[in-house]
mmCIF file of C-alpha atoms in Angstrom:
data_model
loop_
_atom_site.group_PDB
_atom_site.id
_atom_site.type_symbol
_atom_site.label_atom_id
_atom_site.label_comp_id
_atom_site.label_asym_id
_atom_site.label_seq_id
_atom_site.Cartn_x
_atom_site.Cartn_y
_atom_site.Cartn_z
ATOM 1 C CA MET A 1 -0.014 0.242 0.058
ATOM 2 C CA ILE A 2 2.898 2.361 0.932
ATOM 3 C CA VAL A 3 4.528 1.308 -2.407
ATOM 4 C CA LEU A 4 1.409 2.071 -4.436
ATOM 5 C CA GLN A 5 0.967 5.377 -2.824
ATOM 6 C CA SER A 6 4.526 6.734 -3.534
ATOM 7 C CA ILE A 7 4.309 5.322 -7.207
ATOM 8 C CA TYR A 8 0.723 7.446 -7.288
ATOM 9 C CA LEU A 9 2.798 10.681 -5.742
ATOM 10 C CA SER A 10 5.466 10.019 -8.367
ATOM 11 C CA LEU A 11 2.735 10.252 -11.078
ATOM 12 C CA ARG A 12 -0.053 11.955 -9.952
ATOM 13 C CA ASP A 13 0.418 15.144 -12.229
ATOM 14 C CA ASP A 14 0.825 13.016 -15.363
ATOM 15 C CA LEU A 15 -2.017 10.810 -14.407
ATOM 16 C CA TYR A 16 -4.418 13.848 -13.754
ATOM 17 C CA LYS A 17 -3.523 15.748 -17.082
ATOM 18 C CA PHE A 18 -4.051 12.372 -19.051
ATOM 19 C CA ALA A 19 -7.492 11.613 -17.445
ATOM 20 C CA SER A 20 -8.227 15.055 -17.793
ATOM 21 C CA SER A 21 -7.684 15.319 -21.486
ATOM 22 C CA ILE A 22 -9.592 12.325 -22.371
ATOM 23 C CA ALA A 23 -12.466 12.438 -19.888
ATOM 24 C CA TYR A 24 -15.577 15.222 -19.772
ATOM 25 C CA ASP A 25 -15.270 16.987 -16.898
ATOM 26 C CA GLU A 26 -13.155 16.592 -13.833
ATOM 27 C CA HIS A 27 -15.191 13.972 -11.761
ATOM 28 C CA GLU A 28 -15.103 11.457 -14.564
ATOM 29 C CA ALA A 29 -11.123 11.998 -14.623
ATOM 30 C CA GLN A 30 -10.774 11.654 -10.863
ATOM 31 C CA ASP A 31 -13.023 8.601 -11.119
ATOM 32 C CA LEU A 32 -10.841 7.223 -13.885
ATOM 33 C CA ILE A 33 -7.753 7.558 -11.760
ATOM 34 C CA GLN A 34 -9.339 6.008 -8.568
ATOM 35 C CA GLN A 35 -10.474 2.932 -10.422
ATOM 36 C CA ALA A 36 -6.916 2.729 -11.941
ATOM 37 C CA LEU A 37 -5.752 2.962 -8.513
ATOM 38 C CA GLU A 38 -7.840 0.172 -7.251
ATOM 39 C CA LYS A 39 -6.878 -1.963 -10.000
ATOM 40 C CA ALA A 40 -3.306 -1.398 -9.341
ATOM 41 C CA MET A 41 -3.650 -2.598 -5.729
ATOM 42 C CA HIS A 42 -4.093 -6.067 -7.227
ATOM 43 C CA LEU A 43 -0.724 -6.066 -9.201
ATOM 44 C CA ASP A 44 2.113 -7.486 -6.979
ATOM 45 C CA ASP A 45 4.851 -6.559 -9.351
ATOM 46 C CA LEU A 46 4.085 -2.947 -10.350
ATOM 47 C CA SER A 47 6.848 -1.325 -8.201
ATOM 48 C CA SER A 48 9.336 -3.335 -9.878
ATOM 49 C CA TRP A 49 8.504 -1.988 -13.163
ATOM 50 C CA PRO A 50 10.250 1.342 -14.581
ATOM 51 C CA LYS A 51 8.484 4.507 -14.382
ATOM 52 C CA TYR A 52 7.645 4.880 -17.918
ATOM 53 C CA LYS A 53 5.970 1.198 -18.062
ATOM 54 C CA GLN A 54 4.021 2.333 -14.675
ATOM 55 C CA LYS A 55 2.751 5.349 -16.323
ATOM 56 C CA ALA A 56 2.020 3.603 -19.532
ATOM 57 C CA TRP A 57 0.106 0.696 -17.662
ATOM 58 C CA PHE A 58 -1.949 3.753 -15.841
ATOM 59 C CA TYR A 59 -2.825 5.369 -18.969
ATOM 60 C CA ARG A 60 -3.902 2.285 -20.588
ATOM 61 C CA VAL A 61 -6.319 1.260 -17.905
ATOM 62 C CA MET A 62 -7.597 4.623 -17.488
ATOM 63 C CA LYS A 63 -8.364 4.469 -21.487
ATOM 64 C CA ASN A 64 -9.494 1.179 -21.330
ATOM 65 C CA GLN A 65 -12.133 1.758 -18.446
ATOM 66 C CA LEU A 66 -13.058 5.072 -20.208
ATOM 67 C CA ILE A 67 -13.942 2.871 -23.591
ATOM 68 C CA ASP A 68 -15.860 0.641 -21.196
ATOM 69 C CA GLN A 69 -18.128 3.157 -19.740
ATOM 70 C CA ARG A 70 -18.972 4.920 -22.797
ATOM 71 C CA ARG A 71 -19.416 1.621 -24.712
ATOM 72 C CA LYS A 72 -22.252 0.618 -21.626
ATOM 73 C CA PHE A 73 -23.661 3.989 -21.544
ATOM 74 C CA LYS A 74 -24.249 4.049 -25.348
ATOM 75 C CA ARG A 75 -25.877 0.646 -25.113
ATOM 76 C CA GLU A 76 -28.068 1.344 -22.280
ATOM 77 C CA MET A 77 -29.258 4.569 -24.043
ATOM 78 C CA ASN A 78 -29.994 2.995 -27.475
ATOM 79 C CA ILE A 79 -32.291 0.142 -25.388
ATOM 80 C CA ASP A 80 -33.840 3.038 -23.440
ATOM 81 C CA GLN A 81 -34.340 5.070 -26.647
ATOM 82 C CA ASN A 82 -35.649 2.149 -28.815
ATOM 83 C CA GLU A 83 -38.200 1.033 -25.913
ATOM 84 C CA GLU A 84 -39.438 4.647 -25.703
ATOM 85 C CA VAL A 85 -40.145 4.609 -29.332
ATOM 86 C CA ILE A 86 -42.004 1.415 -29.129
ATOM 87 C CA LEU A 87 -44.012 2.231 -26.318
ATOM 88 C CA SER A 88 -45.038 5.504 -27.455
ATOM 89 C CA THR A 89 -46.223 4.191 -30.933
ATOM 90 C CA PHE A 90 -48.651 1.784 -29.364
ATOM 91 C CA MET A 91 -50.209 3.648 -26.222
ATOM 92 C CA LYS A 92 -53.498 1.831 -25.873
ATOM 93 C CA THR A 93 -55.833 1.644 -23.159
ATOM 94 C CA SER A 94 -55.131 -0.526 -20.117
ATOM 95 C CA ILE A 95 -57.411 -3.534 -21.455
ATOM 96 C CA GLU A 96 -55.374 -3.481 -24.832
ATOM 97 C CA MET A 97 -51.870 -3.633 -23.076
ATOM 98 C CA VAL A 98 -53.290 -6.274 -20.583
ATOM 99 C CA GLU A 99 -53.876 -8.287 -24.073
ATOM 100 C CA LEU A 100 -50.417 -7.168 -25.492
ATOM 101 C CA LEU A 101 -48.837 -8.321 -22.478
ATOM 102 C CA SER A 102 -50.596 -11.861 -22.441
ATOM 103 C CA GLN A 103 -48.972 -12.626 -25.604
ATOM 104 C CA LEU A 104 -45.635 -12.704 -24.129
ATOM 105 C CA SER A 105 -43.956 -15.274 -21.389
ATOM 106 C CA ALA A 106 -44.570 -14.720 -17.981
ATOM 107 C CA ILE A 107 -41.269 -13.378 -17.318
ATOM 108 C CA GLU A 108 -41.333 -10.767 -20.276
ATOM 109 C CA SER A 109 -44.643 -9.483 -19.256
ATOM 110 C CA ASP A 110 -43.640 -9.410 -15.517
ATOM 111 C CA ILE A 111 -40.259 -7.335 -16.481
ATOM 112 C CA ILE A 112 -42.577 -4.781 -18.816
ATOM 113 C CA PHE A 113 -44.654 -4.292 -16.180
ATOM 114 C CA LYS A 114 -42.213 -3.678 -13.442
ATOM 115 C CA LYS A 115 -40.194 -1.407 -16.061
ATOM 116 C CA TYR A 116 -42.845 0.666 -17.487
ATOM 117 C CA TRP A 117 -45.671 0.589 -15.044
ATOM 118 C CA ILE A 118 -44.193 0.418 -11.675
ATOM 119 C CA GLY A 119 -40.941 2.354 -13.248
ATOM 120 C CA LEU A 120 -38.306 0.233 -12.117
ATOM 121 C CA LYS A 121 -34.575 0.032 -13.187
ATOM 122 C CA SER A 122 -33.082 -3.258 -14.676
ATOM 123 C CA ASP A 123 -31.235 -3.717 -11.365
ATOM 124 C CA GLU A 124 -34.035 -3.076 -9.222
ATOM 125 C CA ILE A 125 -36.218 -5.765 -11.123
ATOM 126 C CA ALA A 126 -33.194 -8.117 -11.233
ATOM 127 C CA ILE A 127 -33.156 -8.019 -7.463
ATOM 128 C CA LYS A 128 -37.000 -8.638 -7.140
ATOM 129 C CA LEU A 129 -36.844 -11.487 -9.633
ATOM 130 C CA GLY A 130 -33.541 -13.030 -8.581
ATOM 131 C CA LEU A 131 -32.005 -12.550 -11.975
ATOM 132 C CA SER A 132 -28.749 -10.727 -13.195
ATOM 133 C CA ALA A 133 -29.432 -7.213 -14.706
ATOM 134 C CA SER A 134 -28.036 -8.234 -17.803
ATOM 135 C CA THR A 135 -30.358 -11.143 -17.907
ATOM 136 C CA VAL A 136 -33.396 -8.738 -17.013
ATOM 137 C CA ARG A 137 -32.092 -6.333 -19.933
ATOM 138 C CA TYR A 138 -32.126 -9.308 -22.433
ATOM 139 C CA HIS A 139 -35.821 -10.461 -21.560
ATOM 140 C CA LEU A 140 -36.668 -6.657 -21.850
ATOM 141 C CA ALA A 141 -35.008 -6.497 -25.457
ATOM 142 C CA LYS A 142 -36.731 -9.630 -26.205
ATOM 143 C CA ALA A 143 -40.015 -8.874 -25.346
ATOM 144 C CA MET A 144 -40.014 -5.451 -26.877
ATOM 145 C CA LYS A 145 -39.086 -7.012 -30.025
ATOM 146 C CA LYS A 146 -42.259 -9.326 -29.879
ATOM 147 C CA LEU A 147 -44.270 -6.141 -29.048
ATOM 148 C CA ARG A 148 -42.883 -4.643 -32.055
ATOM 149 C CA LYS A 149 -43.707 -7.805 -34.245
ATOM 150 C CA ILE A 150 -47.476 -7.910 -33.117
ATOM 151 C CA LEU A 151 -47.851 -4.427 -33.381
ATOM 152 C CA GLU A 152 -46.657 -4.281 -37.033
ATOM 153 C CA GLU A 153 -48.860 -7.678 -37.884
ATOM 154 C CA GLU A 154 -51.875 -5.757 -36.329
ATOM 155 C CA GLN A 155 -51.193 -2.684 -38.666
#
C-alpha cells in the first residue's frame, strides 16, 4: 500500500493531465484515476517496473476503463430510446395493453410491467426477480422485439 502511494505521488500530475484530457469533466477524470489505482492494488510487481512502464500501464487502464464506460452508456441509451419509441407508438388503453402483455411469456410481461408501469430500473427488477441485471435487459429487449412484431402485424 505504501509502495502504491509512492508510485501514485510520483505520477499524480501526469495521471491527472491524461485523465483530464480524455474525460468529459473533472469528476470523471478523478473516477478514472481512482479505478486505475484500485486495479493497481491487485498487481504485486508494479513497483518493480520502470517508471515509464508504470505510467503507460496507468494510461492504458484509464483509457480502457473510459471506453468500457462509454460503450455501456451507449448500449443503455440505445435500449432506452428504442423502448420509448416502441411504447409511444402503441400507447393504448389498459385493456389493450393487458392483451398485448398476455402474448408474452410470464417473465417478459412481468419485466415490462415492472419497467414501465412501476418504473423500476433493470437492476431493481433483477433484485426482485432474483436474476442478473443483464438477464433482465435481455428479456426486456426480447419482449420489446415481440411487441414490435405483434404491433406491425396488427397494422
